[in-house]
Coordinates of C-alpha atoms and ligand atoms in Angstrom, one line a residue:
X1498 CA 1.9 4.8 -14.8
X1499 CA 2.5 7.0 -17.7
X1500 CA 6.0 5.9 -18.4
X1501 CA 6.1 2.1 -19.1
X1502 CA 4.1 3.9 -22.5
X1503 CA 7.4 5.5 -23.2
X1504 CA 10.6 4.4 -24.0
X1505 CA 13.0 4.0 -21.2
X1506 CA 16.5 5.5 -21.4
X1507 CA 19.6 3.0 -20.2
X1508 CA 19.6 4.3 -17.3
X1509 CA 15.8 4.1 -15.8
X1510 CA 16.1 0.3 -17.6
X1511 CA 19.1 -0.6 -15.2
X1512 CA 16.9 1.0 -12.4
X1513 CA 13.7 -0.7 -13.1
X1514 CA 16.2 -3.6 -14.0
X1515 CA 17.3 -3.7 -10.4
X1516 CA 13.6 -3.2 -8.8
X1517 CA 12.6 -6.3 -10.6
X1518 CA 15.2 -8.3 -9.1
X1519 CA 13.6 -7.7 -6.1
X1520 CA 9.9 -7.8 -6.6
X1521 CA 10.0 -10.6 -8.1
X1522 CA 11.9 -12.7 -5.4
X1523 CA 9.3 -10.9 -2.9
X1524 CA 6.8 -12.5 -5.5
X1525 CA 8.3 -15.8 -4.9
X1526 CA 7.4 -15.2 -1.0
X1527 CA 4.1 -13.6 -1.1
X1528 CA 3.0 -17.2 -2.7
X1529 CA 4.3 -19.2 0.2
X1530 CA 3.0 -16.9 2.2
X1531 CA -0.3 -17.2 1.1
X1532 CA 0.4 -21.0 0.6
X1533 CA 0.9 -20.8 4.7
X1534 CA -2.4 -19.0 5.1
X1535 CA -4.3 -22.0 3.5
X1536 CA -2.3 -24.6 5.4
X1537 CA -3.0 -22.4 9.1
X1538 CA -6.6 -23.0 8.5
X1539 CA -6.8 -26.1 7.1
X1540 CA -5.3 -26.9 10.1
X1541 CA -7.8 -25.0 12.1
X1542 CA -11.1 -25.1 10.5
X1543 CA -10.6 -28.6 9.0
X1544 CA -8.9 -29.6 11.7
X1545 CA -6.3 -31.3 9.4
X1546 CA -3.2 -32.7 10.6
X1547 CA -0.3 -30.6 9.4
X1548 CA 2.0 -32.3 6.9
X1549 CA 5.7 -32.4 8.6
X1550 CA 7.4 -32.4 5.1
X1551 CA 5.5 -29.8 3.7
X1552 CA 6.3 -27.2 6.6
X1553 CA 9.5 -28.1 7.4
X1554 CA 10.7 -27.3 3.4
X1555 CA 8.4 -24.2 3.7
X1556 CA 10.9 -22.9 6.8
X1557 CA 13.9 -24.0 5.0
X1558 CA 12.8 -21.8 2.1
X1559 CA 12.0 -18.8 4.1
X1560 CA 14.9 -18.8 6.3
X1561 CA 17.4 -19.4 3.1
X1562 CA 15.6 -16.7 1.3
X1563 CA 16.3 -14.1 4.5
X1564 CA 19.8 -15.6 4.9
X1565 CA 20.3 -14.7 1.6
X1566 CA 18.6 -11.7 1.4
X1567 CA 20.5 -10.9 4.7
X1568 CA 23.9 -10.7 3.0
X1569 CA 23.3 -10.3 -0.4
X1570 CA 26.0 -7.1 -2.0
X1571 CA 22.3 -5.8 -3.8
X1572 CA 20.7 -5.6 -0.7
X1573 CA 23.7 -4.3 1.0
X1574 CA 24.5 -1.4 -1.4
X1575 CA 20.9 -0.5 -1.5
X1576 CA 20.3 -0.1 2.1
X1577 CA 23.4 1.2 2.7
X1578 CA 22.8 4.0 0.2
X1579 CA 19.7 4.4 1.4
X1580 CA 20.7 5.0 4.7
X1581 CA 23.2 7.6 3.0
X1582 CA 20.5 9.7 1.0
X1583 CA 18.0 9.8 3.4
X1584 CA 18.5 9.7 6.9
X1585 CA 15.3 9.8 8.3
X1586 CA 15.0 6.3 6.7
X1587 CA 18.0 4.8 8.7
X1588 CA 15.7 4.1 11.5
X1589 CA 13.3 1.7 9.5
X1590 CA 16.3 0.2 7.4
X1591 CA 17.7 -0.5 11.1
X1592 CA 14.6 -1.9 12.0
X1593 CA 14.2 -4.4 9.2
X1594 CA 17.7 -5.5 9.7
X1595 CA 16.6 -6.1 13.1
X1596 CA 14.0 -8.0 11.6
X1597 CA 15.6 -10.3 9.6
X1598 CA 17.9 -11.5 12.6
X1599 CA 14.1 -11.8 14.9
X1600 CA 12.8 -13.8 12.2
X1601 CA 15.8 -16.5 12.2
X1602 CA 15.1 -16.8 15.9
X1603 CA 11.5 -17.1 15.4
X1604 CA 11.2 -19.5 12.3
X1605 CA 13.5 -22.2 15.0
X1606 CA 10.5 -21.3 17.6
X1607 CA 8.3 -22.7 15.1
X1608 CA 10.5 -25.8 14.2
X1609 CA 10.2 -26.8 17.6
X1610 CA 6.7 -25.5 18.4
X1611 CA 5.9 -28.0 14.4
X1612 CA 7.5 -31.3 16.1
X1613 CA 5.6 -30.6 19.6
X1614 CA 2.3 -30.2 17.4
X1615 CA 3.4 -33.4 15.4
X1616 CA 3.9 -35.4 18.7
X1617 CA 1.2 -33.9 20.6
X1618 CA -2.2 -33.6 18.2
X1619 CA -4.3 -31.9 18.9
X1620 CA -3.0 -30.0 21.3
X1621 CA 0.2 -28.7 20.5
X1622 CA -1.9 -27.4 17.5
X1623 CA -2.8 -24.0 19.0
X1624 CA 0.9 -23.0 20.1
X1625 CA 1.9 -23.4 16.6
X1626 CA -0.6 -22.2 14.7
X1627 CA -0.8 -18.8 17.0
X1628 CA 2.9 -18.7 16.3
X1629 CA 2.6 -19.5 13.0
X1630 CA 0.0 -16.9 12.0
X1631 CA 1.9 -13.8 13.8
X1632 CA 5.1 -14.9 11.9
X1633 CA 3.8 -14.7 8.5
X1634 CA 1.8 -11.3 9.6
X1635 CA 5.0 -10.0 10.5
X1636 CA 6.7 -11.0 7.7
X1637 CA 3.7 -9.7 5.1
X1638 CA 4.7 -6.1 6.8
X1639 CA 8.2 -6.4 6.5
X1640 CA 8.0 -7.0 2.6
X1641 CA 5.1 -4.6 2.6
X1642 CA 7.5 -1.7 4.2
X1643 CA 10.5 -2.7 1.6
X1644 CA 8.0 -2.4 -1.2
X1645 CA 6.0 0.2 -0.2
X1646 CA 8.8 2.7 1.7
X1647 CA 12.0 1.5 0.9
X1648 CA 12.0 0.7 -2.6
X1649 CA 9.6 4.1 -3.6
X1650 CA 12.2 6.1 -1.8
X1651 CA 15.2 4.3 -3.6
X1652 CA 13.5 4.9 -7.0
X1653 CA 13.0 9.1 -5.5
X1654 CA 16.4 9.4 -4.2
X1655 CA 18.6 7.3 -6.3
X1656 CA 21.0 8.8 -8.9
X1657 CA 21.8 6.9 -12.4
X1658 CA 25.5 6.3 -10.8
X1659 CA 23.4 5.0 -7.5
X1660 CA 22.0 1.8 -9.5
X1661 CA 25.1 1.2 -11.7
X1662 CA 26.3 0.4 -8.3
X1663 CA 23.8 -1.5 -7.6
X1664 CA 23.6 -3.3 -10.9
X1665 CA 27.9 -3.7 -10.4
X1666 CA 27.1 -5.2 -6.7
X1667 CA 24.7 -7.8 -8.5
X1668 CA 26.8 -9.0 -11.5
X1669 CA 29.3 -9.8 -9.3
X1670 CA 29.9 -13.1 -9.9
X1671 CA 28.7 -14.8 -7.0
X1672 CA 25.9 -13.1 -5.7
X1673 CA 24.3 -15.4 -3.2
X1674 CA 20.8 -14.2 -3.9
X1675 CA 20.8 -13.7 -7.6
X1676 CA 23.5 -15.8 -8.5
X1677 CA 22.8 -19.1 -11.3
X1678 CA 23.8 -21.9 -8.8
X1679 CA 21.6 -20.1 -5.8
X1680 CA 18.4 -19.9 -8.1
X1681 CA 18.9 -23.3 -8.7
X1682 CA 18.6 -24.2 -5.3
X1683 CA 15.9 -22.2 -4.7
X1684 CA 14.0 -23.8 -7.7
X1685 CA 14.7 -27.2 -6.2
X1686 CA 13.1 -26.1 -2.7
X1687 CA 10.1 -24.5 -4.3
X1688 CA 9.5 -27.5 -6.4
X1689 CA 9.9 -30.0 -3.2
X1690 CA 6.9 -27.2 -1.6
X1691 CA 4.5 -27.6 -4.3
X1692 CA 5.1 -31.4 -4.5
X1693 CA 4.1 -31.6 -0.9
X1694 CA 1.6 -29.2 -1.2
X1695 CA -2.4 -31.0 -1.3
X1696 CA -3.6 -31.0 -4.8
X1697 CA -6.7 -28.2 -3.9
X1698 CA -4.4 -25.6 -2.8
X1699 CA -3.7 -25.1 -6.3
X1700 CA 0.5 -25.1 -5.3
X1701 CA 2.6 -22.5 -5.7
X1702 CA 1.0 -21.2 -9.2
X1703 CA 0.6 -18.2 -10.7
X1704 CA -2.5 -16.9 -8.7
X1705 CA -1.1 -13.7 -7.1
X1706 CA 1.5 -13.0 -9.7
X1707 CA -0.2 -10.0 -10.4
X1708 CA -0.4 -8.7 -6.9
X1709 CA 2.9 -6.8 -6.8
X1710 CA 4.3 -6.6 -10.8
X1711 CA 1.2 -4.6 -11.3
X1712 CA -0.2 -3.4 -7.9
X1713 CA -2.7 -0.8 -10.3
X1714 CA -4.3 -4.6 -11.4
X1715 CA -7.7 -3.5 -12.0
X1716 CA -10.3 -5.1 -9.3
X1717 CA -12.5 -3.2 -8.8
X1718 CA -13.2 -1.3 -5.2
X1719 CA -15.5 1.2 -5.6
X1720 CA -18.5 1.0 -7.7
X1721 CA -21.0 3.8 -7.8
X1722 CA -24.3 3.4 -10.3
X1723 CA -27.4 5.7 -10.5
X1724 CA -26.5 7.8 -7.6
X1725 CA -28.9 10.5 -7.0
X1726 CA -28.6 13.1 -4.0
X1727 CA -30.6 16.3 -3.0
X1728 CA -30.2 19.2 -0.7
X1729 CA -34.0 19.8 0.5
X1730 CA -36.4 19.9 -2.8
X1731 CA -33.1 20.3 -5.0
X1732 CA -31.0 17.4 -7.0
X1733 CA -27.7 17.8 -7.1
X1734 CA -26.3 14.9 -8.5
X1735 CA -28.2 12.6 -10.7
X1736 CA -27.6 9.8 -12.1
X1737 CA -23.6 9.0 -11.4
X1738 CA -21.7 6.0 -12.5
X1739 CA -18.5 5.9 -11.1
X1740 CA -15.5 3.0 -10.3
X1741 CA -12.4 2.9 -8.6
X1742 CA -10.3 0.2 -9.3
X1743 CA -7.8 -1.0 -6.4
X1744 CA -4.4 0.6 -6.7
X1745 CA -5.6 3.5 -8.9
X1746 CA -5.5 7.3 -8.4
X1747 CA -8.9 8.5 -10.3
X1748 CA -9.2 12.5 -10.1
X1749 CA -12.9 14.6 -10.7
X1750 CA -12.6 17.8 -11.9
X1751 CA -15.5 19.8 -12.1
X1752 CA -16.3 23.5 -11.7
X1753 CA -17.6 25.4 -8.2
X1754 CA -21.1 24.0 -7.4
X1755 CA -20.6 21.3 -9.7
X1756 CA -21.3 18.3 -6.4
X1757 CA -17.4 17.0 -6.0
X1758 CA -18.2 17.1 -2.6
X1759 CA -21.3 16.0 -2.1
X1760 CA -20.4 12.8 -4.4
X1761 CA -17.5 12.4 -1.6
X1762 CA -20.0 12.9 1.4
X1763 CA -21.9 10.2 0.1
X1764 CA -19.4 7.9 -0.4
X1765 CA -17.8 8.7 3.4
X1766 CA -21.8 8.1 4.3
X1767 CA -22.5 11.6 5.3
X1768 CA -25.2 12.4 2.6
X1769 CA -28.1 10.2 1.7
X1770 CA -28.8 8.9 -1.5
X1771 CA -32.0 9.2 -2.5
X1772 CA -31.6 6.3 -6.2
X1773 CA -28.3 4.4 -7.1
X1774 CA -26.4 1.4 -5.3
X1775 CA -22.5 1.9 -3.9
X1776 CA -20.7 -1.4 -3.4
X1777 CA -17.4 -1.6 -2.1
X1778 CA -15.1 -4.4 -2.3
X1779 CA -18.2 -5.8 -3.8
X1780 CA -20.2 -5.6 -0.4
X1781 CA -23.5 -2.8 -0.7
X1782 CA -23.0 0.4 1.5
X1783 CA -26.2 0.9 1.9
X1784 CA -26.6 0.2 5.3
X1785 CA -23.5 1.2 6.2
X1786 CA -22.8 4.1 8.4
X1787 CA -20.0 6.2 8.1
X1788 CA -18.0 4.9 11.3
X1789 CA -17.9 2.1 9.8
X1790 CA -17.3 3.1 6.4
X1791 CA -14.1 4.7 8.3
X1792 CA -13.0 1.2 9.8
X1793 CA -13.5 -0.4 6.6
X1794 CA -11.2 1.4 5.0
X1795 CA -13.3 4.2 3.2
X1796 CA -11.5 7.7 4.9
X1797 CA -12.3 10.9 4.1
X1798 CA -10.0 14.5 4.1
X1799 CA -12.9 17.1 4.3
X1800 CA -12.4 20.5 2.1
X1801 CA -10.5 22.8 4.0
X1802 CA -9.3 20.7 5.9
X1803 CA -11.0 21.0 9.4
X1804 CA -8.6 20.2 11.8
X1805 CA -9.6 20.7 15.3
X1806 CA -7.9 23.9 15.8
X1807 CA -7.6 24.2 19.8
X1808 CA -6.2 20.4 19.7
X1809 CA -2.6 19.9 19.1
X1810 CA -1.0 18.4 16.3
X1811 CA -0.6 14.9 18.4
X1812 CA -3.8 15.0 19.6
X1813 CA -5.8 15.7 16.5
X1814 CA -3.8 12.4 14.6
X1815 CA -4.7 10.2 17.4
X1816 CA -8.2 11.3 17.0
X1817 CA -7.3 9.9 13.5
X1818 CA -7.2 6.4 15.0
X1819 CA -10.6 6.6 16.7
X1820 CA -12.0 3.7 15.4
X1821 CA -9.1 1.3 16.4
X1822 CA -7.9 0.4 19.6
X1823 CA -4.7 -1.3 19.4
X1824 CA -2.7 1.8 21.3
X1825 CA 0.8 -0.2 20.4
X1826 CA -0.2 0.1 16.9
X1827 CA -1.5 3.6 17.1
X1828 CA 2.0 4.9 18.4
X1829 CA 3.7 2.8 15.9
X1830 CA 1.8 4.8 12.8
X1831 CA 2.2 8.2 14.8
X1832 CA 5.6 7.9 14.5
X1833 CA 5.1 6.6 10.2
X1834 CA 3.1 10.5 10.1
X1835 CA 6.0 11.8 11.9
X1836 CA 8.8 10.0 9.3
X1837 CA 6.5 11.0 6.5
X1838 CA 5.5 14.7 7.7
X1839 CA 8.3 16.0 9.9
X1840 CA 7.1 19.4 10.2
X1841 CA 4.5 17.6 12.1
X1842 CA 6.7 16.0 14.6
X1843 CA 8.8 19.7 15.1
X1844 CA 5.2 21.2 16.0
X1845 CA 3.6 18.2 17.6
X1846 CA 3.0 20.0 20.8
X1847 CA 1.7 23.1 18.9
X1848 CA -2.2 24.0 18.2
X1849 CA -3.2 22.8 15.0
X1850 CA -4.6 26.0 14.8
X1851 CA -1.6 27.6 14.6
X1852 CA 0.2 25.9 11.6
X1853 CA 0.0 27.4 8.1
X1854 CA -2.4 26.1 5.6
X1855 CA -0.2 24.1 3.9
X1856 CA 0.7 21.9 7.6
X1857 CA -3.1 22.1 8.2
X1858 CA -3.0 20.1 5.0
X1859 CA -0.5 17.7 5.8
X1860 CA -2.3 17.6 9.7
X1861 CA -5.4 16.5 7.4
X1862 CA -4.0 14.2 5.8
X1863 CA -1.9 12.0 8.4
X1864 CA -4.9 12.2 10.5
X1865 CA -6.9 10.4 8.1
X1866 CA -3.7 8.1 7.5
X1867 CA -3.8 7.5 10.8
X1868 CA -7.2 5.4 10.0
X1869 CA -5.3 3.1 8.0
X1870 CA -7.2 4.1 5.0
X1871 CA -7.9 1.6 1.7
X1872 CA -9.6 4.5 -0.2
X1873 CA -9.1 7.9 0.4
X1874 CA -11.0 10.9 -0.5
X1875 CA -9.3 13.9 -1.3
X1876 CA -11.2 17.3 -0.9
X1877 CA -9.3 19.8 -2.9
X1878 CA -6.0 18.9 -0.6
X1879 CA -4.6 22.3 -2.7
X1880 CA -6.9 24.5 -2.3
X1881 CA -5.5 27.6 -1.2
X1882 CA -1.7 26.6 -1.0
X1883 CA 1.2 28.4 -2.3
X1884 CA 2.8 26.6 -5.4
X1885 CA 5.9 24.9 -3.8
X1886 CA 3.5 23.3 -1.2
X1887 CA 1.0 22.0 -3.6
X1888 CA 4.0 20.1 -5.3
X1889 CA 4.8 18.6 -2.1
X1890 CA 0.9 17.8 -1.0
X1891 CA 1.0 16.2 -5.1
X1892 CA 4.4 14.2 -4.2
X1893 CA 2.9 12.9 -0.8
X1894 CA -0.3 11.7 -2.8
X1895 CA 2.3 10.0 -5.3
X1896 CA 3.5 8.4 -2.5
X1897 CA 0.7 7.1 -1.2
X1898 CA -0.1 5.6 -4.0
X1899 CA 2.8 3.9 -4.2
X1900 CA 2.3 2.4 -1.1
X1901 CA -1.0 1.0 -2.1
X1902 CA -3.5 3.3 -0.9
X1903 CA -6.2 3.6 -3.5
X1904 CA -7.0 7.3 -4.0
X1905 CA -10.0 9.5 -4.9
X1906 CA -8.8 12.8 -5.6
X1907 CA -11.4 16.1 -6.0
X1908 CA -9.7 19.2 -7.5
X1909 CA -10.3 22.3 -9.5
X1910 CA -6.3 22.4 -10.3
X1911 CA -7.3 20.4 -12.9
X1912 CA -4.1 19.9 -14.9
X1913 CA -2.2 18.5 -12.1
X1914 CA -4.9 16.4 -10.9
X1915 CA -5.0 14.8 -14.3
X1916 CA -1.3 14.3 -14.6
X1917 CA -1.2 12.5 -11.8
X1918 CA -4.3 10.4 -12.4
X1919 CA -5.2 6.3 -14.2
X1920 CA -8.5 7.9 -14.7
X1921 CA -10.4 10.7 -14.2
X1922 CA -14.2 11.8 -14.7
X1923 CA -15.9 15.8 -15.5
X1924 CA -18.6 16.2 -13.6
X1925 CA -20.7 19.4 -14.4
X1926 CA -23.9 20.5 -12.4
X1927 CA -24.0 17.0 -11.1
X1928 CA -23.4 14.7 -14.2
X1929 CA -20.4 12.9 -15.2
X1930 CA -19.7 14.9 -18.6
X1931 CA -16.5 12.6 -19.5
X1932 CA -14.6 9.8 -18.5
X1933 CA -11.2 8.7 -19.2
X1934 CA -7.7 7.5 -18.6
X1935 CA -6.0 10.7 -16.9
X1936 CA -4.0 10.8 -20.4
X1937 CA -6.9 10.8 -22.6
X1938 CA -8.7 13.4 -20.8
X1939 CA -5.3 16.1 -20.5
X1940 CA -5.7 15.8 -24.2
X1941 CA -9.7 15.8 -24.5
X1942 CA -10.2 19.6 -26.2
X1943 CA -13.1 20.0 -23.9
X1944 CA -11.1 19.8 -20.9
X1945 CA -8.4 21.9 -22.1
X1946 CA -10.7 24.6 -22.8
X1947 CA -12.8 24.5 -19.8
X1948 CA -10.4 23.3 -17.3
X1949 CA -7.0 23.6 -18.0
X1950 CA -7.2 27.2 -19.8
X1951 CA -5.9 25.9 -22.7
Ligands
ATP3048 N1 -25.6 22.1 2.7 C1 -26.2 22.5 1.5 N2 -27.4 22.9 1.4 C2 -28.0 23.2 0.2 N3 -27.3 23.2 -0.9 C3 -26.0 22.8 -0.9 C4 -25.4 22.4 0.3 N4 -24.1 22.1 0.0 C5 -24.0 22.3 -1.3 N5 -25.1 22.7 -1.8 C6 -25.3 22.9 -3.3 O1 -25.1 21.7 -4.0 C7 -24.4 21.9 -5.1 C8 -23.1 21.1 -5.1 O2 -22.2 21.5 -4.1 P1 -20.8 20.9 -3.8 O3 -20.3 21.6 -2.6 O4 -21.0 19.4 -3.7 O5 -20.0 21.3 -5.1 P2 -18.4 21.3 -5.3 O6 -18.3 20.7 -6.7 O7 -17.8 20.6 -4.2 O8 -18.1 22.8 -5.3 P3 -16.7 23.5 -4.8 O9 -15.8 23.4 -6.0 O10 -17.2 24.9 -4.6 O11 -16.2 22.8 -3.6 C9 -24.2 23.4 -5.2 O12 -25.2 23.9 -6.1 C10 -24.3 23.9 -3.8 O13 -24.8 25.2 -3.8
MG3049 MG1 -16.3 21.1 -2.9

């Protein structure tokens, strides 16, 4: 984002000083984690007899990490301010406390269900590794909500004075999670893993180290080239090249008529393309219809919003869900819209038809959330809205970025659009005019002029 470009005051240095604690010990944990995944089907595919050792100094790390984590004064102070600021957080900080104390129970489930396997192979192998492979799923999510909820909030909510506190809670002296003697022992552990650890796993290395101290790393997701599309007799887009890069918010700006949707409809699946190739995530779209564009990931909130008007507000974010099953999980992400849109939850049993624009929005927008999306496309989400609610509908797209959702954003407010974007493209009567970082193109005198009235 814009502001690692600029220099930080004391104060955002201590903050981002504090974050970094953090991430990187999660850093330290996404790596075993993934270490785990190879090992689970190693075990399963290759039918390989587990190494004891190996997993045994993998649950000692994991349950001295939480332990630690458990009752460390950073963590503490954190949540507990947390809880403080922002109360309609208190019930997920409760639930990851909760969490921690399930996870102790269940990493001594898996000690015992490792020495049945040991004694009795192959069979004990499907207890464990069943075991095994919900534990580290549940863990993924845990770290995934402290990064992607808890920490983004923090960073929202917290004052200067809020992370000197934090900062004093660490340096004191014997913080059992960041302390000198504590790292020590963790070093020790890891190195015990990755001496275990089969030579083609590639050990605990630096393979992922990019997934969460730069989660805008730039793989690419989407890639558009040569796309051509028609109404009838008439082109309206010809010849687009456009990429989305994981993590990234990329805006197009373009006047009325210009294609911004149609370029979306095609990538939801909705228009054909008559030239060009989409990939995504490196696979070819173009047999791919737009259900299952939707359960891959690919989710789209149409221009003005088309909520089903006679439907109320619960029932038009279930629809949301369609193309997954799991009805535990759907609840579970009903009540995520309802933390992250509480206007929703007051007017839940209301007609969507008889919410303001701005809640239409919102409605919009946690119904296609509710598809779990890994790209979202953004129709104009501020078209029409009063001021204060387009900063909100701009803060919630922040946030969703920040919780990893890779965005596609169409608007005609141009500046804000920008200001929020990596990159950004112009698109005029169906060609991509100008590309750029969202930086280099609030500055491109073209775009001033025709865009941003400047
Ligand atoms: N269903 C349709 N049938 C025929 N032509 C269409 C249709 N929809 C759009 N068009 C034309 O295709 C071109 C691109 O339209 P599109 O809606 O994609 O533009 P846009 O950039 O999204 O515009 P806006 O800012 O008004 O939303 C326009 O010339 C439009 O008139
Ligand atoms: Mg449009």
């Amino acid at each position: 984002m814009t502001e690692q470009h600029t220099e930080m005051t004391p104060d955002q240095s201590r903050r981002e000083q504090a974050i970094g604690i953090i991430v990187r010990e999660h850093q330290g944990l996404w790596r075993i984690l993934d270490l785990l995944d190879q090992l689970l089907s190693d075990m399963n595919v290759n039918e390989q007899r587990p190494d004891e050792r190996l997993f045994s100094r993998i649950f000692d790390y994991i349950q001295d990490f939480s332990q630690r984590v458990h009752s460390s004064p950073t963590d503490i102070e954190l949540y507990k301010l947390l809880g403080e600021k922002s109360p309609e957080t208190v019930p997920l900080l409760d639930k990851l406390s909760r969490g921690y104390l399930i996870g102790h129970q269940k990493l001594l489930e898996l000690r015992t269900l490792l020495s049945a396997c040991m004694e009795n192979w192959p069979e004990g192998r499907e207890a464990f590794s069943h075991a095994l492979a919900r534990f580290t799923e549940a863990l993924r999510k845990h770290i995934r909500k402290e990064e992607g909820v808890i920490i983004p909030r923090a960073r929202k909510l917290f004052t200067p004075e809020d992370w000197e506190q934090i900062a004093v809670a660490r340096d004191m002296e014997n913080d059992p999670l960041f302390g000198e003697r504590v790292r020590e022992e963790f070093r020790e552990l890891r190195h015990q893993i990755i001496s275990y650890t089969p030579e083609r796993f590639g050990g605990l290395g630096l393979k992922h180290e990019e997934r969460i101290s730069a989660p805008h790393a730039s793989q690419e997701m989407l890639s558009i080239s040569g796309l051509a599309t028609s109404y009838g007799q008439i082109e309206v887009l010809h010849d687009i090249d456009i990429h989305i890069n994981s993590g990234e918010i990329v805006s197009l700006v373009g006047a009325n008529g210009a294609g911004k949707s149609t370029l979306l409809m095609s990538i939801s699946g909705l228009r054909p393309l008559d030239r060009g190739r989409m990939t995504f995530e490196g696979k070819d779209l173009a047999k791919v219809s737009s259900d299952q564009r939707v359960a891959q990931g690919i989710v789209q909130v149409p221009e003005g919003r088309q909520v089903f008007k006679d439907l109320s507000v619960q029932d038009n974010l279930v629809l949301g869900a369609y193309t997954r099953g799991r009805s535990q999980e759907v609840r579970d992400d009903l009540e995520r819209m309802y933390t992250k849109f509480p206007i929703l939850r007051q007017k839940r049993h209301n007609l969507a038809g008889e919410l303001s624009g701005g809640q239409q929005q919102m409605l919009a927008m946690g119904r296609a959330l509710m598809a779990r999306p890994r790209l979202l496309l953004l129709d104009e989400p501020s078209m029409g809205l009063a001021p204060l609610i387009i900063e909100e509908i701009f803060d919630i797209i922040r946030e969703l970025k920040e919780e990893g959702i890779t965005i596609f954003l169409v608007e005609q407010n141009a500046s804000q659009a920008l200001a929020l974007a990596d990159r950004g493209y112009v698109l005029e009567t169906g060609q991509v005019v100008i590309e750029g970082t969202g930086r280099d193109l609030l500055s491109n005198e073209k775009v001033r002029e025709a865009y941003l009235g400047m």
